[in-house]
PDB file of C-alpha atoms in Angstrom:
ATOM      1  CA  UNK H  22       0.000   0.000   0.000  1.00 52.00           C
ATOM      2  CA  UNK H  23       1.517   2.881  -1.218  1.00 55.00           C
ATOM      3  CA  UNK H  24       1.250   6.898   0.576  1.00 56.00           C
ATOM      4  CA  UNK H  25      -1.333   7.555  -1.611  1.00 58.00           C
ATOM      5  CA  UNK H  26      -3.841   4.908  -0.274  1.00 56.00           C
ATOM      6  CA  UNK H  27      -2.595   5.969   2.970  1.00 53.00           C
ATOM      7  CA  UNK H  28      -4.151  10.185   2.427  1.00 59.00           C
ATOM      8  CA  UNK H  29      -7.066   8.449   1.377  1.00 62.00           C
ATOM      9  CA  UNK H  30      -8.211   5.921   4.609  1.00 62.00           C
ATOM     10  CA  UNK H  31      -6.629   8.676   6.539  1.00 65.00           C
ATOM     11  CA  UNK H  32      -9.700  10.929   4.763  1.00 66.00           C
ATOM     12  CA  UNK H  33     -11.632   8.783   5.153  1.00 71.00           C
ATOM     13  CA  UNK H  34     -11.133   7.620   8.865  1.00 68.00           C
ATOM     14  CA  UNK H  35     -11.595  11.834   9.686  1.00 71.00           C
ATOM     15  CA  UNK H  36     -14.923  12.136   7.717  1.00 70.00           C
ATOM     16  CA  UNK H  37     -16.525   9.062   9.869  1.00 71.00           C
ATOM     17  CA  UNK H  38     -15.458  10.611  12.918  1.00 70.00           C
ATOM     18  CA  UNK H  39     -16.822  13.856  11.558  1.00 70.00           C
ATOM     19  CA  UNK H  40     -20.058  11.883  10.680  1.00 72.00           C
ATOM     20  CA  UNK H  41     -19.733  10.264  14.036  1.00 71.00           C
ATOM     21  CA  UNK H  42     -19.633  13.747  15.871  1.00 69.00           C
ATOM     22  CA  UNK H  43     -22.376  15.485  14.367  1.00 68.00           C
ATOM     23  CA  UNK H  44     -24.675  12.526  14.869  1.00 68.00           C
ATOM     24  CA  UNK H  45     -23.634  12.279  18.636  1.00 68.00           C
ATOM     25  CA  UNK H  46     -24.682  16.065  18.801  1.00 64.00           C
ATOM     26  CA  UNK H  47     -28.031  15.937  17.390  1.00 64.00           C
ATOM     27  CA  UNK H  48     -28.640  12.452  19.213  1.00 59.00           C
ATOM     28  CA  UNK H  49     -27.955  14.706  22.447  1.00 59.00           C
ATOM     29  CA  UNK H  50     -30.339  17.485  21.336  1.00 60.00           C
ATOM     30  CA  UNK H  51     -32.877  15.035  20.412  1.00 57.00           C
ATOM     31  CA  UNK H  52     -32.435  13.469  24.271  1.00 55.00           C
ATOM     32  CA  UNK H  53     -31.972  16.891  26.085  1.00 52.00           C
ATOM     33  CA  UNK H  54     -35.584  17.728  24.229  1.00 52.00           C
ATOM     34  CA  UNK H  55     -37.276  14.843  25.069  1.00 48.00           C
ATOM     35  CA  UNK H  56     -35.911  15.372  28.980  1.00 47.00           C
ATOM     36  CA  UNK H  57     -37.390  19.166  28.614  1.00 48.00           C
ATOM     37  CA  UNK H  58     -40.880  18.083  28.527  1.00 51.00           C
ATOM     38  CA  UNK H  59     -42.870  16.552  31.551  1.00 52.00           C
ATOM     39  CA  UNK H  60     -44.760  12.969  30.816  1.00 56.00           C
ATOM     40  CA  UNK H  61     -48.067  14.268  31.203  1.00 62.00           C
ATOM     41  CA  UNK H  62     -46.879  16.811  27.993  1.00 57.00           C
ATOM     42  CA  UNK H  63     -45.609  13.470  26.593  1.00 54.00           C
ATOM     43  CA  UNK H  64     -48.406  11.269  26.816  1.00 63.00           C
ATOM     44  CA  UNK H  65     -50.389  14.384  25.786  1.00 69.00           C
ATOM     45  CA  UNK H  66     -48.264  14.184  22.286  1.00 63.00           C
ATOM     46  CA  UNK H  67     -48.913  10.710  22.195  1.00 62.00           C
ATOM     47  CA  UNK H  68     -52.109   9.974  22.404  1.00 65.00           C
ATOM     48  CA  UNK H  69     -52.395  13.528  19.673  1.00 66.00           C
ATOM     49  CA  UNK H  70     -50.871  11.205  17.227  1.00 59.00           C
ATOM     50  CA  UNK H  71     -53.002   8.084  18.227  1.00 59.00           C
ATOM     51  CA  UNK H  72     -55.968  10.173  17.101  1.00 60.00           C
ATOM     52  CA  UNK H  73     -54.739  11.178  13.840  1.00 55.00           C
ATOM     53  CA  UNK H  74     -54.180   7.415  13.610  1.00 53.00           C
ATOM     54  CA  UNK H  75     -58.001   6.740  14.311  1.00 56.00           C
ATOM     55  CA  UNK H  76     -58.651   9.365  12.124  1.00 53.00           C
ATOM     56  CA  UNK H  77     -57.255   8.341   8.485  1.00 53.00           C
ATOM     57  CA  UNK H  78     -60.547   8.184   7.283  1.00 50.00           C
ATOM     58  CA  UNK H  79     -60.696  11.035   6.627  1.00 53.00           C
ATOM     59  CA  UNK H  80     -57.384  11.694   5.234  1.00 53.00           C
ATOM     60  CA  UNK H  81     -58.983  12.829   1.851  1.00 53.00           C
ATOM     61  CA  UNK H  82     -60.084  15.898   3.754  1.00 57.00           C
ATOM     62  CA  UNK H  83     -57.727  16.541   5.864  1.00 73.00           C
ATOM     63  CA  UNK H  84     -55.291  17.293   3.155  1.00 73.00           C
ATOM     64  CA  UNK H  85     -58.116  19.137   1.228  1.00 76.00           C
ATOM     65  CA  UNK H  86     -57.814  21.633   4.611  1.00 78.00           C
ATOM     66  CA  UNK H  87     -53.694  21.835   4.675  1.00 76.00           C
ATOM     67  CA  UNK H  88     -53.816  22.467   0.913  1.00 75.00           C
ATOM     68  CA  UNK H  89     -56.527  25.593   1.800  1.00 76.00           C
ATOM     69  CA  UNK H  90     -54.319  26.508   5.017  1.00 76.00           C
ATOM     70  CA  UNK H  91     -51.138  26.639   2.702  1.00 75.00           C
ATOM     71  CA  UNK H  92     -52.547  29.082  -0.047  1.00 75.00           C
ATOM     72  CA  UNK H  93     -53.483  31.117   2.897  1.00 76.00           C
ATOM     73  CA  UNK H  94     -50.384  31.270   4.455  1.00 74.00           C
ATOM     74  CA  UNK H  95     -48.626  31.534   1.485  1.00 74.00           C
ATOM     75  CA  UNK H  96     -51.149  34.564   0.501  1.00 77.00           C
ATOM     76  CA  UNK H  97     -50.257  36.402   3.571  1.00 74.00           C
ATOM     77  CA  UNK H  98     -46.762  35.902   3.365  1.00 70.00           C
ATOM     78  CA  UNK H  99     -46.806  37.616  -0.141  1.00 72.00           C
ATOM     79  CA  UNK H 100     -48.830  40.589   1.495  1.00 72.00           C
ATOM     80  CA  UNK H 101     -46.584  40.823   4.376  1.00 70.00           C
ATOM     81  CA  UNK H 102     -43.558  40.871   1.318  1.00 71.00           C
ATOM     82  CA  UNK H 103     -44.715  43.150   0.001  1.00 71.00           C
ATOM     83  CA  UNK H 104     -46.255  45.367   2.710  1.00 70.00           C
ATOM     84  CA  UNK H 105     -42.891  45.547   4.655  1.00 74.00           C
ATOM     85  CA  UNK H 106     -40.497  45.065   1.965  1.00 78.00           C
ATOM     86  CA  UNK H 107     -38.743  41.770   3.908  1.00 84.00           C
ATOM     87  CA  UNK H 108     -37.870  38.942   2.313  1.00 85.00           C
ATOM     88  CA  UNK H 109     -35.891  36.200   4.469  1.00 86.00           C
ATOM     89  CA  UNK H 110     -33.260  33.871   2.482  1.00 86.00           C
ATOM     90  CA  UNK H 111     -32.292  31.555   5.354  1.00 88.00           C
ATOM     91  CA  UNK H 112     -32.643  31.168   8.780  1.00 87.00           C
ATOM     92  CA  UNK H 113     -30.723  28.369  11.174  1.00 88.00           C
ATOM     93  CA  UNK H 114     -30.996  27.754  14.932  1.00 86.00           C
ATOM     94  CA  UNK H 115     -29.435  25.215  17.204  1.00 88.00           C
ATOM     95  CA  UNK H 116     -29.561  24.447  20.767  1.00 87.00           C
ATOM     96  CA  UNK H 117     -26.735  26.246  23.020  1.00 86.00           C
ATOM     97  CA  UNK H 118     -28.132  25.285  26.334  1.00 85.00           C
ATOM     98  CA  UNK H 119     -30.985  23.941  27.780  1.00 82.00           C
ATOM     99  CA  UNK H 120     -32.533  24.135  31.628  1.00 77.00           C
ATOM    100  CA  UNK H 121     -35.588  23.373  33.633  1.00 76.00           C
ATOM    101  CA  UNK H 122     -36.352  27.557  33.199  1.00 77.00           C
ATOM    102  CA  UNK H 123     -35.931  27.918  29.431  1.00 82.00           C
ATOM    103  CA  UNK H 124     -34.021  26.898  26.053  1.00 86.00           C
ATOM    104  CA  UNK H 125     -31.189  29.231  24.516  1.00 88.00           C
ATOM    105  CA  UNK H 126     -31.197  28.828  21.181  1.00 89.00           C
ATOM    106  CA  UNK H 127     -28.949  30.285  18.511  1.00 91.00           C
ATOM    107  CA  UNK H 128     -30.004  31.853  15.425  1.00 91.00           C
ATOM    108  CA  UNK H 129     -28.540  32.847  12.077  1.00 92.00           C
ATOM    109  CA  UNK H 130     -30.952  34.926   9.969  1.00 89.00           C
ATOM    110  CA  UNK H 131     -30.637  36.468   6.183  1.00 90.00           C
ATOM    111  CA  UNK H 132     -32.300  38.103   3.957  1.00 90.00           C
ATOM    112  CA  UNK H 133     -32.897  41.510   2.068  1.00 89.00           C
ATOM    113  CA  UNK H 134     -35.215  44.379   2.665  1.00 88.00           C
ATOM    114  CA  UNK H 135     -36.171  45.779  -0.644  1.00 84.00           C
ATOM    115  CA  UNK H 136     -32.651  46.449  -2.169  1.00 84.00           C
ATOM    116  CA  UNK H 137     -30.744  46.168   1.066  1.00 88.00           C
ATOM    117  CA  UNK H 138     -29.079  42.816   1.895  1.00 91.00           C
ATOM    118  CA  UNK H 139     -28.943  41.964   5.618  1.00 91.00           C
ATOM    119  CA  UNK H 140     -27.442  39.054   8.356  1.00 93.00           C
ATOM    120  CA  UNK H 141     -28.537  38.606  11.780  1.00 93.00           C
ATOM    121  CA  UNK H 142     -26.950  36.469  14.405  1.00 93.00           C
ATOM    122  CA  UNK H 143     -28.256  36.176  17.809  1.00 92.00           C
ATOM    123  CA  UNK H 144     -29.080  34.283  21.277  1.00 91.00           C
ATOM    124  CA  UNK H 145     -33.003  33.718  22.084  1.00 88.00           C
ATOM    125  CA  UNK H 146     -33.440  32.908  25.510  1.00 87.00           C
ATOM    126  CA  UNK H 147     -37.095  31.331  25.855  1.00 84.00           C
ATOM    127  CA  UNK H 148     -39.051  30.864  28.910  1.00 83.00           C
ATOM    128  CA  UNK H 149     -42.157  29.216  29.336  1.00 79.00           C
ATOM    129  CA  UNK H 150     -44.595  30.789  32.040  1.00 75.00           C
ATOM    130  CA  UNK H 151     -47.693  29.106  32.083  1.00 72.00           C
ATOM    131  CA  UNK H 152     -49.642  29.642  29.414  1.00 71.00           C
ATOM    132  CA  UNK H 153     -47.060  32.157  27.958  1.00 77.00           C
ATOM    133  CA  UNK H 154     -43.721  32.149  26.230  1.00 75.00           C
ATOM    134  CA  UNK H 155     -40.833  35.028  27.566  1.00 81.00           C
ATOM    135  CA  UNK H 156     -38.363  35.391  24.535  1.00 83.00           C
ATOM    136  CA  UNK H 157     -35.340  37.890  25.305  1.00 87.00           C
ATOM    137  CA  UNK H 158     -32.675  38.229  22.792  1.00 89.00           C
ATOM    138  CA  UNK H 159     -28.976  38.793  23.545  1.00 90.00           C
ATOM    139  CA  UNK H 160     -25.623  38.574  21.441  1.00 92.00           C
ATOM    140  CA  UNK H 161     -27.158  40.123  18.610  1.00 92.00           C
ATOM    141  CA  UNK H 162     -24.901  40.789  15.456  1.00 93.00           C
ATOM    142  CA  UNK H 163     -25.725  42.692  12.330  1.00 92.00           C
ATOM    143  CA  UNK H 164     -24.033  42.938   8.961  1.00 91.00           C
ATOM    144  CA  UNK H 165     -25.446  45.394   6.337  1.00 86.00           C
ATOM    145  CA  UNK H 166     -24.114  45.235   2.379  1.00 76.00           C
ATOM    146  CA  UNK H 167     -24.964  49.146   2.252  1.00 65.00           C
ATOM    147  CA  UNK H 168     -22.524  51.605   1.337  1.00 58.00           C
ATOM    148  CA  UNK H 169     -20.638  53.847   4.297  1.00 57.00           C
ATOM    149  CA  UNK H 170     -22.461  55.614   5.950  1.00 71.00           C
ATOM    150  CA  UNK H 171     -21.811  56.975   9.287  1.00 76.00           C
ATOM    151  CA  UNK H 172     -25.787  57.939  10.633  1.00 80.00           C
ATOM    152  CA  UNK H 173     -26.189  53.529   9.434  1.00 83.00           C
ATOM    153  CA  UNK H 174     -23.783  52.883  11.318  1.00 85.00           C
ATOM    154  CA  UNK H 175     -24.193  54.516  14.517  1.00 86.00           C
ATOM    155  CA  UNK H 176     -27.828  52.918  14.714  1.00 87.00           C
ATOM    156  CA  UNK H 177     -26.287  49.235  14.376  1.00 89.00           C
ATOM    157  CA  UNK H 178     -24.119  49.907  16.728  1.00 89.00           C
ATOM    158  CA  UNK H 179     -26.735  51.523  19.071  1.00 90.00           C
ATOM    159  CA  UNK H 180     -28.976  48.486  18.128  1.00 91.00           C
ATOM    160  CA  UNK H 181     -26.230  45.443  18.884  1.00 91.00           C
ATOM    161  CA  UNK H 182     -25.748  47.592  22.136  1.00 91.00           C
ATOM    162  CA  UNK H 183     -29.177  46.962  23.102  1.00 90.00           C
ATOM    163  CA  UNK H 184     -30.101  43.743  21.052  1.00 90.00           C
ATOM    164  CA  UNK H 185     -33.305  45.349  20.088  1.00 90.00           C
ATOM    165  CA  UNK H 186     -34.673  43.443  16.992  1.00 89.00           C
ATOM    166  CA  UNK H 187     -37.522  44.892  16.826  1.00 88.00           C
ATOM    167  CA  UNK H 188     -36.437  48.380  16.634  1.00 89.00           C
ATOM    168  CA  UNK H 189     -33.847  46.641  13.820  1.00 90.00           C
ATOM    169  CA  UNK H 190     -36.550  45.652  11.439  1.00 90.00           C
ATOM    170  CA  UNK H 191     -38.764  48.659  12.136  1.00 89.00           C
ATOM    171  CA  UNK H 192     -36.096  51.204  11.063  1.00 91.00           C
ATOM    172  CA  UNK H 193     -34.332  49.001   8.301  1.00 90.00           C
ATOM    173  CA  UNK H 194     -37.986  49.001   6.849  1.00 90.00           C
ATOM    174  CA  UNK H 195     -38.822  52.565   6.918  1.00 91.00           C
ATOM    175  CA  UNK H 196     -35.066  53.488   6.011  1.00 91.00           C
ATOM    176  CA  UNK H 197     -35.135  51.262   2.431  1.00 90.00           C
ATOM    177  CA  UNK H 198     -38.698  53.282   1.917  1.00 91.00           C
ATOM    178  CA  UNK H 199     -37.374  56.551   1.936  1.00 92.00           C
ATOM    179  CA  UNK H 200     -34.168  55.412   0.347  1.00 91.00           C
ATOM    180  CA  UNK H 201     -36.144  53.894  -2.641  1.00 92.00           C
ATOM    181  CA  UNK H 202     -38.317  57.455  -2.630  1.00 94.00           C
ATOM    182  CA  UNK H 203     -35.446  59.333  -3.305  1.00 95.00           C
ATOM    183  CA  UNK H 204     -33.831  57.006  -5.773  1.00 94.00           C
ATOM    184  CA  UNK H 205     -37.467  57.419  -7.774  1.00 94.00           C
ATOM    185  CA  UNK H 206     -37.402  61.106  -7.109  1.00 95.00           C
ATOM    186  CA  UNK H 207     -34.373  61.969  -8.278  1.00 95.00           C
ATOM    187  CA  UNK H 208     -34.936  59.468 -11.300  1.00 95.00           C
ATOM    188  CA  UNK H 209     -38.555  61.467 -11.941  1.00 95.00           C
ATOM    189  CA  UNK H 210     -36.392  64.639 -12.268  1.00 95.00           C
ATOM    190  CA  UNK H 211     -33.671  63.887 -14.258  1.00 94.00           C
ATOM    191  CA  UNK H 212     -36.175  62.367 -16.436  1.00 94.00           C
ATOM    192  CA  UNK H 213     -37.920  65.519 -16.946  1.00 94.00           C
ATOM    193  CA  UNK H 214     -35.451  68.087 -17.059  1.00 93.00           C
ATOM    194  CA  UNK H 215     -32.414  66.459 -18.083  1.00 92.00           C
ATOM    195  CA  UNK H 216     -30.463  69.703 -19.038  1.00 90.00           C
ATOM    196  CA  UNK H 217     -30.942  71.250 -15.551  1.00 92.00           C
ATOM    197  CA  UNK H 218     -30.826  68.172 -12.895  1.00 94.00           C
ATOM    198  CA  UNK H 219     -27.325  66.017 -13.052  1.00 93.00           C
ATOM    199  CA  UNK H 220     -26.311  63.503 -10.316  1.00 94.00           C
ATOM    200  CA  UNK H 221     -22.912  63.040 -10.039  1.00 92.00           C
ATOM    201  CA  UNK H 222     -23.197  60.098  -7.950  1.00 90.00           C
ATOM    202  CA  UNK H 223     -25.872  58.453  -9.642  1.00 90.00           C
ATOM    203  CA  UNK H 224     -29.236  57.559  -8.303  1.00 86.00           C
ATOM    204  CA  UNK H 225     -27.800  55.698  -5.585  1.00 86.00           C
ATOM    205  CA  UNK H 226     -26.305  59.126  -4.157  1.00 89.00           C
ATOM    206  CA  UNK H 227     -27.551  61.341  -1.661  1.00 91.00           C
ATOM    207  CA  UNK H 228     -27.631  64.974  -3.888  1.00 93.00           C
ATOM    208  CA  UNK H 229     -28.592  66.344  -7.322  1.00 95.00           C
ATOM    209  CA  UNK H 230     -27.194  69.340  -8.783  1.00 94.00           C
ATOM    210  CA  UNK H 231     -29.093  72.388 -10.591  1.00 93.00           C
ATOM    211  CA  UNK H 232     -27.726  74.150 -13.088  1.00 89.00           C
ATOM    212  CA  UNK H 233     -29.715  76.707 -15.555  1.00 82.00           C
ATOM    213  CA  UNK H 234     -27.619  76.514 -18.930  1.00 77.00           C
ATOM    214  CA  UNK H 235     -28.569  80.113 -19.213  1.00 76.00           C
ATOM    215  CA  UNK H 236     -26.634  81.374 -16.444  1.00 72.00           C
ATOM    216  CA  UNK H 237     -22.598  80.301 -16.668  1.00 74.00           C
ATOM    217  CA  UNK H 238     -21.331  79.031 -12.767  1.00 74.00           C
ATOM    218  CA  UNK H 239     -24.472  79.039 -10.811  1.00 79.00           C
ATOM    219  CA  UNK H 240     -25.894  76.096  -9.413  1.00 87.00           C
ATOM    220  CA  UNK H 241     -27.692  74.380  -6.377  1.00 90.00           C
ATOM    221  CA  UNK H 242     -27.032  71.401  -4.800  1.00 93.00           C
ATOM    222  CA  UNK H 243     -29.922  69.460  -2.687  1.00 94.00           C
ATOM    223  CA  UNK H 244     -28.394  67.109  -0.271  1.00 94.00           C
ATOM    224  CA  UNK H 245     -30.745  64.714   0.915  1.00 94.00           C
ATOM    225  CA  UNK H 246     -29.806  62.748   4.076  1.00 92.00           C
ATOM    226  CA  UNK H 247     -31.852  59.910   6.149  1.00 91.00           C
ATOM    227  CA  UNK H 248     -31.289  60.383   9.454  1.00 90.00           C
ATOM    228  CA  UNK H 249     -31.409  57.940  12.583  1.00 87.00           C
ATOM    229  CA  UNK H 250     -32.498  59.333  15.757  1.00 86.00           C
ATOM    230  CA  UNK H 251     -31.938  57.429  19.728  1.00 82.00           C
ATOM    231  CA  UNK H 252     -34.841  55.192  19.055  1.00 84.00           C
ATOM    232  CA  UNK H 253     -34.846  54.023  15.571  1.00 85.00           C
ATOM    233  CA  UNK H 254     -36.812  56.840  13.910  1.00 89.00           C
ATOM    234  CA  UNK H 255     -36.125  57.674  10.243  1.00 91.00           C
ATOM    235  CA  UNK H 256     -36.379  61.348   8.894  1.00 92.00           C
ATOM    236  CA  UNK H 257     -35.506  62.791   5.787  1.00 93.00           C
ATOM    237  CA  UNK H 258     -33.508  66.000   6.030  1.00 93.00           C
ATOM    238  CA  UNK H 259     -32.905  67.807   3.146  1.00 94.00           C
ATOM    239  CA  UNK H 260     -30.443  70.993   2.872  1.00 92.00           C
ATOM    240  CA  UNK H 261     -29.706  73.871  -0.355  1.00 92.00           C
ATOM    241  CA  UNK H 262     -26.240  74.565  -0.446  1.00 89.00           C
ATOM    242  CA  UNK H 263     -26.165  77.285  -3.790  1.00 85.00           C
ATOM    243  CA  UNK H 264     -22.904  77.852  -5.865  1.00 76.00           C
ATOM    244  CA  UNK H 265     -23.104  81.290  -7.179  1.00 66.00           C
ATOM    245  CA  UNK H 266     -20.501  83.432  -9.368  1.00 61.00           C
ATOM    246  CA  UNK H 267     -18.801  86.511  -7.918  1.00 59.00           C
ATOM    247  CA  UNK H 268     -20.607  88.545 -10.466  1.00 55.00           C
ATOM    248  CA  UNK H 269     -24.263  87.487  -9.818  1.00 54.00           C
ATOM    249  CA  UNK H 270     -23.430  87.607  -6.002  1.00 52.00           C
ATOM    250  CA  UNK H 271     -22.954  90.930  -6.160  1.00 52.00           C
ATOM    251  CA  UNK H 272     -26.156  91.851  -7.947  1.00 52.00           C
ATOM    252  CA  UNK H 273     -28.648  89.694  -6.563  1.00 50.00           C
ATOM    253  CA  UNK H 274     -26.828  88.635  -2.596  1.00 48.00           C
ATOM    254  CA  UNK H 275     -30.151  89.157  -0.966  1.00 48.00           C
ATOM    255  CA  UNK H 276     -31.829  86.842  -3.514  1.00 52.00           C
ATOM    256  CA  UNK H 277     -29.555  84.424  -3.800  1.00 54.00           C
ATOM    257  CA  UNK H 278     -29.117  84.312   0.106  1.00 59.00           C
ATOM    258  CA  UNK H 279     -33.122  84.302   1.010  1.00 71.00           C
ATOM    259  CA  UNK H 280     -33.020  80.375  -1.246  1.00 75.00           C
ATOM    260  CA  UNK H 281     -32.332  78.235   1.452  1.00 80.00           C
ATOM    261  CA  UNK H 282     -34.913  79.762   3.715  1.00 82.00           C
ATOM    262  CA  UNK H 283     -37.424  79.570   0.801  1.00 83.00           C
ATOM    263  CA  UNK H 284     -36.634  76.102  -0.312  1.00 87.00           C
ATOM    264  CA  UNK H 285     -37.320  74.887   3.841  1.00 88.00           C
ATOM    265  CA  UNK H 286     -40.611  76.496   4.118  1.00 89.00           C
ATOM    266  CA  UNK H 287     -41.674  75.396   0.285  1.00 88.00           C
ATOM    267  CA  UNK H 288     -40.740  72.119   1.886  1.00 91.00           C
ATOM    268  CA  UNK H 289     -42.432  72.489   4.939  1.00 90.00           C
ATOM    269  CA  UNK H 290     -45.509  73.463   3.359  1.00 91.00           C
ATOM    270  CA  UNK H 291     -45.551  71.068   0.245  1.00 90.00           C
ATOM    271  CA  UNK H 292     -43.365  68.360   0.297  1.00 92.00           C
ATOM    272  CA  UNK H 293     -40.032  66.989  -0.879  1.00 94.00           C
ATOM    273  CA  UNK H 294     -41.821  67.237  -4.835  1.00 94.00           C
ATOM    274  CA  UNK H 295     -43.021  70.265  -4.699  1.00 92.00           C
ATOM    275  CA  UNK H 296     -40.275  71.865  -2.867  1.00 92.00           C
ATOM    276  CA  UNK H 297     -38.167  70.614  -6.031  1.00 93.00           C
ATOM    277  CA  UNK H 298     -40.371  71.397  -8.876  1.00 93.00           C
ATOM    278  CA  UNK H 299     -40.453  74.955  -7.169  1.00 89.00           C
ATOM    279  CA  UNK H 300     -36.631  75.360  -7.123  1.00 89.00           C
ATOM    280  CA  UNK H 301     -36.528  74.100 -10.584  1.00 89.00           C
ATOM    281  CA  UNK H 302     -39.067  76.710 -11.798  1.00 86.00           C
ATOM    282  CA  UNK H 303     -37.270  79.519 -10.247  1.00 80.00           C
ATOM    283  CA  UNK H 304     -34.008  78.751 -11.409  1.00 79.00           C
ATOM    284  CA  UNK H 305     -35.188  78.329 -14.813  1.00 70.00           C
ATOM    285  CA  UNK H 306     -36.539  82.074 -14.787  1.00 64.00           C
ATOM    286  CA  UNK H 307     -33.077  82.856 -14.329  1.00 59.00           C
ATOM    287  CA  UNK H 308     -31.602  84.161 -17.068  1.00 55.00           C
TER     288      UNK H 308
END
């Protein structure tokens, strides 16, 4: 036998034991589960499945039901798709301890929220009280395939720090809405006035640029932010920072300064649109 056939029942020998391993694990789960639960919950469970037994007859039916329960769930799930804008890829959990007072389980959760990719990694520490089922989460870990952003990632941070998931999924919701608002507003605008609006970062920035054609060096830049506050709550906050030549300064400086202040109360008053279709009007009676 020569080295070769060695490497290979050495392989081999490691991949049993692997096997061997993993089986002894879930074996243990399976028996720490089983020890969980009193017998009265276990003879409860069994004599469950003795009537389903006795009850074959009407298996026809039955599965007539689970079909109808299955388009319903399914039906809500696409709802609650497409009403929150989550869609989960994977999720995992195993067993990291278990005690008379609860189960800690860990999980591993992915998926993407609209456009935004997301993993999750956390403890759940369950405990049953009477009727009732106390969850509290710990460990919690989250990675987000978004681009830098320092508001994003103060929340995670703030979020980990106090393992709140449901604050998580609350915000990340409301966050890709507004982020996929401005993507379509800035889209809508550059659309229909493509000699005045530019985006030099693309729709996936966070500002457009003005320029009238008419008037050489003068522009305005809207810079739209989302902002996180303590608890999770998105706002957008937009800001005019104008570009104007010397020469048009000094003609017009109380014009050109009073912008800003206009565009916040146009905004104020009318919205992120109309604040924009306003600005775009004026600036195009510049000449």
């Amino acid at each position: 036998m020569d080295e070769s056939d060695f490497q290979a029942n050495d392989d081999e020998i490691q991949a049993l034991e692997e096997e061997i391993r993993l089986l002894r694990e879930e074996y243990e789960d399976i028996r720490q589960e089983c020890t969980f639960f009193t017998e009265e919950e276990i003879q409860e469970s069994i004599k469950s499945c003795q009537g389903e037994t006795q009850g074959e007859t009407k298996g026809r039916e039955s599965l007539s039901d689970l079909k109808a329960q299955l388009e319903s769930l399914e039906t809500e799930l696409s709802f609650l798709t497409a009403f929150t804008g989550f869609h989960f890829t994977s999720h995992s959990k195993k067993t990291v301890e278990r005690t008379k007072t609860g189960i800690v389980q860990k999980h591993k959760l992915s998926g993407k929220c609209h456009f935004l990719p997301f993993q999750l990694e956390f403890q759940l520490l369950e405990m049953p009280n009477n009727e009732k089922v106390t969850a509290v989460v710990s460990d919690l870990s989250i990675k987000l395939e978004s681009r830098e952003d320092s508001n994003m990632s103060k929340f995670v941070s703030r979020t980990e720090e106090h393992a709140d998931l449901l604050t998580f999924f609350r915000s990340l919701s409301t966050y890709t809405e507004w982020f996929e608002y401005r993507r379509y507003t800035f889209l809508h605008f550059k659309a229909k006035y493509p000699d005045v609006v530019s985006l030099p970062e693309g729709v996936l920035g966070d500002f457009i640029i003005l320029r009238n054609p008419k008037v050489s060096g003068f522009e305005l830049m809207i810079v739209w932010k989302i902002h996180f506050d303590e608890e999770g709550t998105t706002t957008p906050v937009l800001d005019l920072l104008p570009k104007v030549p010397e020469q048009v300064m000094e003609q017009r400086m109380g014009t050109e300064e009073s912008i800003p202040g206009s565009f916040r109360s146009v905004l104020r008053l009318f919205g992120i649109e109309a604040a924009i279709e306003t600005l775009i009007s004026v600036l195009g009676s510049e000449k």
